Each structure stands twice: as structure tokens, then as C-alpha cells.
Coordinates of C-alpha atoms in Angstrom, one line a residue:
Chain A
X18 CA 87.6 119.9 87.3
X19 CA 88.6 116.6 86.0
X20 CA 86.6 113.4 86.1
X21 CA 85.3 112.5 89.5
X22 CA 86.7 109.0 89.4
X23 CA 90.3 109.3 88.2
X24 CA 92.0 112.3 90.0
X25 CA 95.4 112.9 88.7
X26 CA 98.2 113.6 91.2
X27 CA 98.6 117.2 92.2
X28 CA 101.4 119.1 94.0
X29 CA 99.7 119.1 97.4
X30 CA 101.4 118.1 100.6
X31 CA 99.3 116.8 103.5
X32 CA 100.2 117.3 107.2
X33 CA 98.6 116.8 110.5
X34 CA 98.6 119.4 113.3
X35 CA 97.2 119.0 116.8
X36 CA 96.1 121.6 119.3
X37 CA 96.3 119.8 122.6
X38 CA 94.6 121.7 125.4
X39 CA 94.6 121.3 129.1
X40 CA 93.6 123.3 132.2
X41 CA 96.5 124.1 134.5
X42 CA 96.0 125.0 138.1
X43 CA 99.6 125.1 139.4
X44 CA 100.3 126.5 142.9
X45 CA 101.7 129.8 141.5
X46 CA 98.3 130.7 139.8
X47 CA 95.5 132.8 141.1
X48 CA 93.0 130.9 138.8
X49 CA 93.2 127.9 136.5
X50 CA 94.2 128.6 132.9
X51 CA 93.6 126.9 129.6
X52 CA 96.8 125.9 128.0
X53 CA 98.0 124.7 124.5
X54 CA 100.9 122.5 123.8
X55 CA 103.6 124.1 121.6
X56 CA 106.9 122.8 120.2
X57 CA 109.9 124.7 119.0
X58 CA 110.2 124.4 115.3
X59 CA 113.4 122.7 114.2
X60 CA 114.7 125.7 112.3
X61 CA 113.9 128.1 115.1
X62 CA 111.3 130.0 113.1
X63 CA 109.1 130.1 116.2
X64 CA 106.6 128.0 118.0
X65 CA 104.5 125.4 116.2
X66 CA 101.7 122.9 117.0
X67 CA 103.0 119.3 117.2
X68 CA 102.5 117.4 114.0
X69 CA 104.2 116.7 110.7
X70 CA 103.7 115.2 107.3
X71 CA 101.3 112.4 106.6
X72 CA 103.0 109.4 104.9
X73 CA 101.6 106.8 102.7
X74 CA 100.8 104.2 105.3
X75 CA 99.8 105.5 108.7
X76 CA 96.4 106.4 110.0
X77 CA 96.1 110.2 110.4
X78 CA 94.8 110.1 114.0
X79 CA 97.7 107.8 114.8
X80 CA 100.1 110.2 113.3
X81 CA 98.6 113.0 115.4
X82 CA 99.0 110.9 118.6
X83 CA 102.5 109.8 117.6
X84 CA 103.6 113.4 117.1
X85 CA 102.2 114.4 120.5
X86 CA 104.1 111.5 122.1
X87 CA 107.4 111.9 120.2
X88 CA 107.6 115.7 120.1
X89 CA 106.1 116.5 123.5
X90 CA 106.1 113.4 125.7
X91 CA 102.3 113.5 125.8
X92 CA 101.2 109.9 126.0
X93 CA 97.6 110.2 127.3
X94 CA 95.1 112.1 125.3
X95 CA 91.6 111.8 126.9
X96 CA 89.7 113.0 123.8
X97 CA 90.8 113.6 120.2
X98 CA 88.6 114.9 117.5
X99 CA 89.1 116.3 114.0
X100 CA 88.9 120.0 113.5
X101 CA 88.6 121.6 110.1
X102 CA 91.0 121.1 107.3
X103 CA 93.2 124.2 106.9
X104 CA 93.9 124.6 103.3
X105 CA 94.4 128.2 102.3
X106 CA 96.7 128.0 99.2
X107 CA 99.6 129.9 100.7
X108 CA 99.3 129.0 104.3
X109 CA 102.8 127.5 104.1
X110 CA 105.3 129.0 101.6
X111 CA 106.4 126.8 98.7
X112 CA 104.4 123.6 98.0
X113 CA 100.7 123.8 98.9
X114 CA 100.4 122.2 102.3
X115 CA 97.0 121.1 103.6
X116 CA 96.6 120.4 107.3
X117 CA 94.3 117.9 108.8
X118 CA 93.9 119.3 112.3
X119 CA 92.9 117.8 115.6
X120 CA 91.7 119.0 119.0
X121 CA 93.2 116.9 121.8
X122 CA 92.2 117.2 125.4
X123 CA 94.6 116.3 128.2
X124 CA 93.7 115.7 131.8
X125 CA 95.6 117.4 134.6
X126 CA 98.3 115.4 136.2
X127 CA 96.4 114.1 139.1
X128 CA 96.9 113.3 141.9
X129 CA 100.5 114.7 141.6
X130 CA 99.4 117.9 139.8
X131 CA 102.6 119.7 140.7
X132 CA 104.8 116.9 139.2
X133 CA 107.6 118.2 137.1
X134 CA 106.8 118.4 133.4
X135 CA 109.5 116.8 131.3
X136 CA 109.2 118.1 127.8
X137 CA 111.0 116.6 124.8
X138 CA 112.7 118.9 122.3
X139 CA 111.5 122.1 123.8
X140 CA 107.8 121.3 124.0
X141 CA 106.0 123.5 126.4
X142 CA 102.5 124.3 127.6
X143 CA 101.5 128.0 127.1
X144 CA 98.4 129.8 128.3
X145 CA 96.0 130.2 125.5
X146 CA 95.5 133.8 126.5
X147 CA 99.3 134.5 125.9
X148 CA 100.6 132.3 123.2
X149 CA 103.9 133.4 121.6
X150 CA 104.1 134.0 117.8
X151 CA 103.3 130.8 115.9
X152 CA 104.4 129.8 112.5
X153 CA 102.0 129.7 109.5
X154 CA 98.3 129.7 110.5
X155 CA 98.8 127.8 113.7
X156 CA 97.3 130.6 115.7
X157 CA 94.1 130.1 113.7
X158 CA 94.2 126.4 114.5
X159 CA 94.5 127.1 118.2
X160 CA 91.6 129.5 117.9
X161 CA 89.5 126.9 116.1
X162 CA 90.3 124.3 118.8
X163 CA 89.4 126.7 121.6
X164 CA 86.1 127.7 119.8
X165 CA 85.2 124.0 119.3
X166 CA 85.9 123.2 123.0
X167 CA 83.9 126.2 124.3
X168 CA 81.0 125.3 122.0
X169 CA 80.9 121.7 123.0
X170 CA 81.0 122.5 126.7
X171 CA 77.6 124.0 126.3
X172 CA 75.8 120.9 124.9
X173 CA 78.1 117.9 125.5
X174 CA 80.0 116.2 128.4
X175 CA 83.3 117.1 126.8
X176 CA 84.7 118.5 130.1
X177 CA 85.3 114.9 131.2
X178 CA 88.5 115.0 129.2
X179 CA 89.8 118.1 131.0
X180 CA 88.9 117.0 134.5
X181 CA 90.7 114.6 136.9
X182 CA 88.9 111.4 137.7
X183 CA 87.3 112.8 140.9
X184 CA 86.8 116.5 141.8
X185 CA 84.9 118.8 144.1
X186 CA 82.5 121.1 142.2
X187 CA 84.6 124.2 142.9
X188 CA 87.4 122.6 140.9
X189 CA 85.1 121.7 138.0
X190 CA 83.7 125.2 137.8
X191 CA 87.3 126.5 137.7
X192 CA 87.9 124.2 134.7
X193 CA 84.8 125.4 132.9
X194 CA 85.8 129.0 133.7
X195 CA 89.3 128.5 132.3
X196 CA 88.0 127.0 129.1
X197 CA 85.1 129.4 128.5
X198 CA 86.9 132.6 129.6
X199 CA 84.2 133.9 132.0
X200 CA 83.0 133.0 135.5
X201 CA 80.7 130.0 135.9
X202 CA 78.5 129.7 139.0
X203 CA 79.4 126.5 140.8
X204 CA 75.9 125.9 142.2
X205 CA 74.2 126.3 138.8
X206 CA 76.8 124.1 137.2
X207 CA 76.2 121.3 139.7
X208 CA 72.4 121.7 139.1
X209 CA 72.5 121.5 135.3
X210 CA 75.2 118.7 135.1
X211 CA 73.5 116.6 137.8
X212 CA 70.0 117.0 136.2
X213 CA 71.4 115.7 132.9
X214 CA 73.4 112.9 134.6
X215 CA 76.6 114.3 133.2
X216 CA 78.2 114.0 136.6
X217 CA 77.6 111.7 139.5
X218 CA 78.5 112.0 143.2
X219 CA 81.1 109.5 144.2
X220 CA 79.9 109.4 147.8
X221 CA 83.3 110.5 149.0
X222 CA 84.7 113.8 150.2
X223 CA 88.0 115.6 149.8
X224 CA 90.0 115.5 153.0
X225 CA 91.5 118.9 153.7
X226 CA 93.9 120.0 156.3
X227 CA 92.0 123.1 157.3
X228 CA 88.7 123.2 159.1
X229 CA 85.2 123.4 157.6
X230 CA 83.1 120.8 155.9
X231 CA 85.1 118.7 153.4
X232 CA 83.6 119.1 149.9
X233 CA 81.8 116.3 148.2
X234 CA 83.5 114.6 145.3
X235 CA 82.0 114.0 141.8
X236 CA 83.0 112.2 138.7
X237 CA 81.9 112.3 135.1
X238 CA 79.3 109.6 134.4
X239 CA 80.7 108.8 130.9
X240 CA 84.3 109.1 129.6
X241 CA 83.4 109.4 126.0
X242 CA 81.7 112.2 124.2
X243 CA 77.9 112.4 124.5
X244 CA 75.4 115.1 123.5
X245 CA 73.6 115.9 126.7
X246 CA 70.7 118.0 125.6
X247 CA 69.1 116.2 122.6
X248 CA 65.5 117.0 121.8
X249 CA 63.8 114.1 123.5
X250 CA 61.1 114.0 120.8
X251 CA 63.6 113.2 118.2
X252 CA 65.1 110.2 119.9
X253 CA 64.4 106.8 118.2
X254 CA 61.3 105.1 119.6
X255 CA 62.0 102.5 122.3
Chain B
X29 CA 108.3 111.4 112.5
X30 CA 110.4 114.1 111.0
X31 CA 110.8 117.6 112.4
X32 CA 107.5 119.4 113.1
X33 CA 108.4 122.5 111.1
X34 CA 109.8 121.1 107.9
X35 CA 107.7 118.3 106.5
X36 CA 109.1 116.7 103.4
X37 CA 106.9 116.0 100.5
X38 CA 105.1 112.6 100.6
X39 CA 103.4 110.6 98.0
X40 CA 99.9 111.5 99.2
X41 CA 97.1 112.7 96.9
X42 CA 94.3 114.9 98.2
X43 CA 90.8 114.9 96.9
X44 CA 87.4 116.3 98.0
X45 CA 84.2 114.3 98.1
X46 CA 80.8 115.7 98.9
X47 CA 77.7 113.8 100.1
X48 CA 74.9 116.1 99.1
X49 CA 71.6 115.1 100.7
X50 CA 68.0 116.3 100.1
X51 CA 64.6 115.1 101.0
X52 CA 62.5 114.2 98.1
X53 CA 58.7 114.0 98.2
X54 CA 57.8 113.4 94.6
X55 CA 54.2 112.6 93.7
X56 CA 55.0 108.9 93.1
X57 CA 56.0 108.4 96.8
X58 CA 54.1 107.2 99.7
X59 CA 56.4 109.1 102.1
X60 CA 59.4 111.6 101.7
X61 CA 62.8 110.0 101.3
X62 CA 66.3 111.1 102.1
X63 CA 68.4 111.1 99.0
X64 CA 72.1 111.4 98.1
X65 CA 73.5 112.8 94.9
X66 CA 75.7 110.4 92.9
X67 CA 77.6 110.6 89.7
X68 CA 78.7 108.0 87.3
X69 CA 82.4 107.5 87.4
X70 CA 84.1 108.3 84.1
X71 CA 85.5 104.8 83.7
X72 CA 82.1 103.2 84.5
X73 CA 83.5 101.5 87.6
X74 CA 80.3 102.4 89.4
X75 CA 78.7 105.3 91.1
X76 CA 80.7 107.9 93.0
X77 CA 80.2 111.0 95.2
X78 CA 80.9 114.2 93.3
X79 CA 84.4 115.5 93.8
X80 CA 87.9 115.4 92.5
X81 CA 91.5 116.3 93.1
X82 CA 92.4 119.4 95.1
X83 CA 94.8 121.5 93.1
X84 CA 97.5 123.9 94.4
X85 CA 95.4 127.1 94.3
X86 CA 91.7 126.6 95.1
X87 CA 89.9 126.6 98.4
X88 CA 88.7 123.1 99.2
X89 CA 85.1 124.2 100.0
X90 CA 85.0 126.0 96.7
X91 CA 86.3 122.8 95.0
X92 CA 83.5 120.9 96.7
X93 CA 80.8 123.4 95.4
X94 CA 82.4 123.6 92.0
X95 CA 82.3 119.8 91.6
X96 CA 78.6 119.7 92.7
X97 CA 77.8 122.4 90.1
X98 CA 79.9 121.0 87.2
X99 CA 79.3 117.3 87.7
X100 CA 75.7 117.4 88.8
X101 CA 74.2 120.9 88.0
X102 CA 73.6 121.5 91.7
X103 CA 74.1 125.2 92.1
X104 CA 72.4 126.0 95.4
X105 CA 73.7 124.3 98.6
X106 CA 71.9 125.6 101.7
X107 CA 74.4 124.2 104.1
X108 CA 77.9 122.8 103.7
X109 CA 80.1 121.5 106.4
X110 CA 83.2 119.4 106.7
X111 CA 82.9 115.8 107.6
X112 CA 85.9 113.6 108.7
X113 CA 89.0 113.2 106.6
X114 CA 88.9 109.7 105.1
X115 CA 92.4 108.5 105.0
X116 CA 92.7 104.7 105.2
X117 CA 96.0 103.9 103.5
X118 CA 94.4 101.7 100.8
X119 CA 91.0 103.3 100.4
X120 CA 92.0 104.0 96.7
X121 CA 94.3 101.6 94.9
X122 CA 97.7 103.0 93.9
X123 CA 98.9 106.3 95.3
X124 CA 97.5 107.0 98.8
X125 CA 94.5 109.3 98.4
X126 CA 93.2 111.2 101.3
X127 CA 89.7 112.6 101.0
X128 CA 88.5 115.8 102.7
X129 CA 84.8 115.2 102.8
X130 CA 81.7 117.4 103.1
X131 CA 78.1 117.2 104.0
X132 CA 76.0 119.3 101.7
X133 CA 72.2 119.9 102.2
X134 CA 70.0 120.9 99.3
X135 CA 66.5 122.3 99.6
X136 CA 63.6 120.7 97.8
X137 CA 62.8 122.4 94.5
X138 CA 60.0 124.6 95.7
X139 CA 57.5 125.7 94.6
X140 CA 57.9 123.6 91.5
X141 CA 58.9 120.4 93.4
X142 CA 57.9 118.2 90.5
X143 CA 60.1 120.1 88.0
X144 CA 62.2 117.9 85.9
X145 CA 65.7 117.2 87.2
X146 CA 68.3 117.8 84.5
X147 CA 71.4 116.0 85.5
X148 CA 74.8 116.6 83.9
X149 CA 77.0 113.6 83.1
X150 CA 74.7 111.0 84.5
X151 CA 74.3 112.6 88.0
X152 CA 71.3 111.3 89.8
X153 CA 69.7 111.4 93.2
X154 CA 69.3 108.0 94.9
X155 CA 67.4 107.1 98.0
X156 CA 69.9 106.7 100.9
X157 CA 68.1 103.5 101.8
X158 CA 68.9 102.0 98.4
X159 CA 72.2 103.3 97.1
X160 CA 73.8 101.3 94.3
X161 CA 77.3 100.0 94.8
X162 CA 79.8 102.9 95.2
X163 CA 83.5 103.1 94.4
X164 CA 86.2 103.0 97.1
X165 CA 84.8 104.0 100.6
X166 CA 82.1 106.3 99.3
X167 CA 79.4 104.3 101.0
X168 CA 81.1 105.0 104.3
X169 CA 81.2 108.8 103.5
X170 CA 77.4 108.7 102.8
X171 CA 76.9 106.9 106.1
X172 CA 79.0 109.5 107.9
X173 CA 77.0 112.3 106.3
X174 CA 73.7 110.7 107.2
X175 CA 74.9 110.1 110.8
X176 CA 76.1 113.7 111.2
X177 CA 72.7 115.0 109.8
X178 CA 70.7 112.8 112.2
X179 CA 72.8 113.8 115.1
X180 CA 72.6 117.5 114.4
X181 CA 68.8 117.4 113.9
X182 CA 68.6 116.6 117.6
X183 CA 70.4 119.7 118.9
X184 CA 70.6 122.2 116.1
X185 CA 68.3 124.0 113.6
X186 CA 70.1 122.2 110.7
X187 CA 66.7 121.1 109.1
X188 CA 66.5 124.7 107.8
X189 CA 68.7 123.5 104.9
X190 CA 66.4 120.6 104.0
X191 CA 63.1 122.5 104.2
X192 CA 61.4 124.9 101.7
X193 CA 61.2 128.5 102.7
X194 CA 57.6 128.0 104.1
X195 CA 55.9 124.8 105.1
X196 CA 53.0 123.4 107.1
X197 CA 54.2 121.3 110.1
X198 CA 53.1 118.0 108.5
X199 CA 55.6 118.7 105.8
X200 CA 58.4 119.4 108.2
X201 CA 57.8 116.3 110.3
X202 CA 58.0 114.3 107.0
X203 CA 61.4 115.8 106.4
X204 CA 62.6 114.9 109.9
X205 CA 61.1 111.4 109.5
X206 CA 63.0 110.9 106.2
X207 CA 66.3 112.1 107.6
X208 CA 66.0 110.2 110.9
X209 CA 64.4 107.0 109.6
X210 CA 61.6 106.8 112.2
X211 CA 58.3 108.6 112.7
X212 CA 58.3 112.0 114.4
X213 CA 55.1 113.3 116.0
X214 CA 54.1 116.5 114.3
X215 CA 52.5 118.1 117.4
X216 CA 55.6 117.4 119.6
X217 CA 57.9 118.7 116.9
X218 CA 55.9 121.9 116.7
X219 CA 56.1 122.3 120.4
X220 CA 59.8 121.7 120.8
X221 CA 60.9 123.8 117.8
X222 CA 58.5 126.7 118.7
X223 CA 59.6 126.7 122.3
X224 CA 63.3 127.1 121.2
X225 CA 62.3 129.6 118.6
X226 CA 63.8 127.4 115.9
X227 CA 60.7 127.9 113.8
X228 CA 58.3 130.9 113.5
X229 CA 54.7 131.1 112.3
X230 CA 54.5 133.1 109.1
X231 CA 50.9 134.1 109.8
X232 CA 49.9 132.6 106.5
X233 CA 48.2 129.4 105.6
X234 CA 48.5 126.9 102.8
X235 CA 45.7 127.2 100.3
X236 CA 44.4 123.8 99.4
X237 CA 41.8 122.7 96.9
X238 CA 40.1 120.3 99.2
X239 CA 37.9 121.2 102.1
X240 CA 39.0 121.5 105.7
X241 CA 40.9 124.1 107.6
X242 CA 44.0 125.2 105.7
X243 CA 47.2 124.4 107.6
X244 CA 49.3 127.2 109.1
X245 CA 52.6 127.9 107.6
X246 CA 56.0 128.1 109.4
X247 CA 59.5 129.1 108.5
X248 CA 62.9 128.6 110.1
X249 CA 63.9 131.6 112.2
X250 CA 67.5 131.4 111.2
X251 CA 69.1 130.1 108.0
X252 CA 72.5 129.4 109.3
X253 CA 73.5 126.7 111.8
X254 CA 72.7 127.3 115.4
X255 CA 72.9 125.0 118.5
X256 CA 69.5 125.2 120.0
X257 CA 69.8 123.7 123.4
X258 CA 72.9 125.2 125.0
X259 CA 73.2 125.0 128.8
X260 CA 71.9 128.5 129.7
X261 CA 74.3 128.7 132.7
X262 CA 77.3 128.4 130.4
X263 CA 76.4 131.3 128.1
X264 CA 78.6 134.4 128.5
X265 CA 77.3 136.9 131.1
X266 CA 75.3 139.7 129.5

């Protein structure tokens, strides 16, 4: 260790990498699937997470968003948060490269959910359950993003960033199921999310072509992250 | 943006900084106080958070722990977690310096809580409410650490890392109060933490010299971080 106040330059390179996740429910699927956005690495070494080096002037979160937009045409990220720093000494061959990583959540393309995806430079969404081989430790970054998302689903309103603006509960439970990897009971989900005011009924219903009662529509009450189950006793006095 | 797979080296320096927090309840105090560990910067520019440059070979968390030990004689950190990356372009004059930051929690020095603190190189604990001027953006790092701690107190068992191994509830509510900055009702705290099995009665009592009924002792059930209020419906099926 050197002095705490005057660090000398070291041979460390800093990059940003983003695991952007969405839930896809295309017409060819039997159930919605969680997907991660991957780009082809320039030298064809394999698939990679969007990102790149951090330069001397730009904010890191801006660099993350810029790389998603420029490398994969993803312009709207509903929620972005930092994940761990990935810094194993030999994670990238050559100069030590430390990655500041992000979890990004992208809403489904509603209402035209079947609209054609137009990727830049070979960017493509892949099911998290079947990602192709990734360069360096990018698979571990995807796993960290998935783990963070699954954890926060259980104590925050983070699903707002994966859901369309309005939805029937069956669609929302499909999103939870895709992100968590196991079935979620729609009735219970409605009960716990309503009780905590995470979701609100819009008063509308979804018109369907078939018969039967059209399902009620809901929306997320907030569209920024909120812990939904705080110990009430620990809240500041009013 | 350059290609995602082959980032070129950039003039960015990487450092680690740790905001180590503890609750102090020395005999001269009227109430326990949250404190942060500061070190004198080598060039006397002011107080700084322990830390230093990240080199090409060492794990960043190890670097954080090493700097706490070498710069401030703090050898036992009960909980360490990453905070944000601080990366404003001009946060440090000269070469762009990006800080990977940590929140560290340190237990009180029990049972000898009044033992003399023996700092290395001018390291000193300061009340968070009255920190002296800090170099660069270190005050913002302290604020982020305090904010993270206060947030996690409301939905995790993180207080395990601030508490002694056994404690009467009045002591624990003093720790919560110091970390949160407002009074916490001891009876309510016992109720919510017991109901969630965050704390467990040891069966013992604290022997006191005075009269009255000796208070029951408790301990934290787990000594690693656990979210305590997950939506039960979202847990994996058994």
C-alpha cells in the first residue's frame, strides 16, 4: 500500500459492461422468457455484453447507456443500476481490465410487441437459459444481473421496468415467472402487490376477440425503484 | 465508442476507498453515535477515507481490507459490501481517478468497549454527524455508505455487523437509533426482529451491579446478510 492520498498511476484499464435484460413473449413461445442483450465481438471471438472502455471525461452510467444505444439500438432503458465491479486480475488477457458493470431492464415493445427488432452490428437478444459462449467473465456478469433481479423482485417494485405500461395480471405473473425461473400464482401475486400498493387497477379491461370476461388491467404505481416491505417501525417519525 | 471487444487503454486511474462505520457508545457519551474511520492524508491536505490505488494483481476487496488494516489497524470487518463507483471526471485533480468504494461495518470493541484505540498513522474514528473537511468527494462516499446502511436496516439483518455478539435490547435499539438518526422504540424493535427470526434470545441475562431485573440477552440469528422481508409468494417452491 502507498499513501492513501497520493495514489500513483497503475496499469489498470477500466471498462463498462451492461447486462440488459427483458422478458420476451413472442408469438412463437409457449411461455415468456428472460433474455439478455448480446453483441458480436469485433474480432469474432464470440458474444459479449455491450460496453467498452471508460474514457477520461464521460460519466460511467452515460457510457453504459451510450454503448447500449450505439452497439445494439437500445434507446430506452427503464431501470439501470450498478452491479459489482468485476476485477479478477486475469479476467481479460494482457493489461488488467476492471469492469464497472450495470443491470439494465428494458420494457417489452408494447403495444406492437411483435414489431421487428432491428439490431445494430449483430446485436441480439438471447434467452438467459441458453446463452451462447461469452468472452472473458461475461457469463458471470449475466448471472450477477439475473441474481440481482430475482432478489429485488422479492422486496422491491423492480418489475415495473420489465412490464408494459398496462397489463392483465396473467401477463405480469408470466413476467415474474420468466425472471424467477419458477411458477408464480397469479392470484397470490395480485394479493401481495395490491396490498403493498405496488400495482394499481387502471379501471380498464383488455378487449379480446374471444368470449369470456375481459381481464382487468393494472399498472405499476411507481416507475422508480422502491423497497416495498420496509419494517414500519424503522421508518422515520412523521 | 470503440468496438466492444477490444478496448484501448485509457488514461484512467483506479482506486479503492472504504467508508468503515461503527457505533460508539463510550462512557463520555449521552447516546451512542455512528462513526466513520478517517485517515490523515500523507500531504496533510485533510482527512481521507482509507484506501489507495488498485494494482495489477490484487483483488479489490482484499485491497480495501488491506488498507483498513495497514492505514488504520482495523483488522476485523464484520460486513463489507460494494457501494457505487465514484467516477465524476474531475473528482480528483489531474489524471481521471475512478473509485471503487466499499461500506465496511465494524463491531464495537466488546467486552472491553472502553479499551484504548491505537490508531496507525493518525487514523481516527469521527462521528458521522461531525466529520471534518474531507478531500475530493470522500464526504459523498460517507453519505452513500450511511444511506446504504440506513436503507438496509429496514429490510435486512445488517445490524448484526454493528452489534456485539450478545446484547440487551436497549443496547440494540441504541445502535439502530445511532445508525438511523432518530429514536427507535425498543419494544417494537424486539417484536419485529423476533417475529422475523432476525434475533434470538440467548437464554442469558446481563448481570448488573445495580438493583432491578437484569435484562435478557439476545444475539443475531445469522451473521451474514439476509433479506428479512421477502414476499413469501415469490420464494421458490419447496
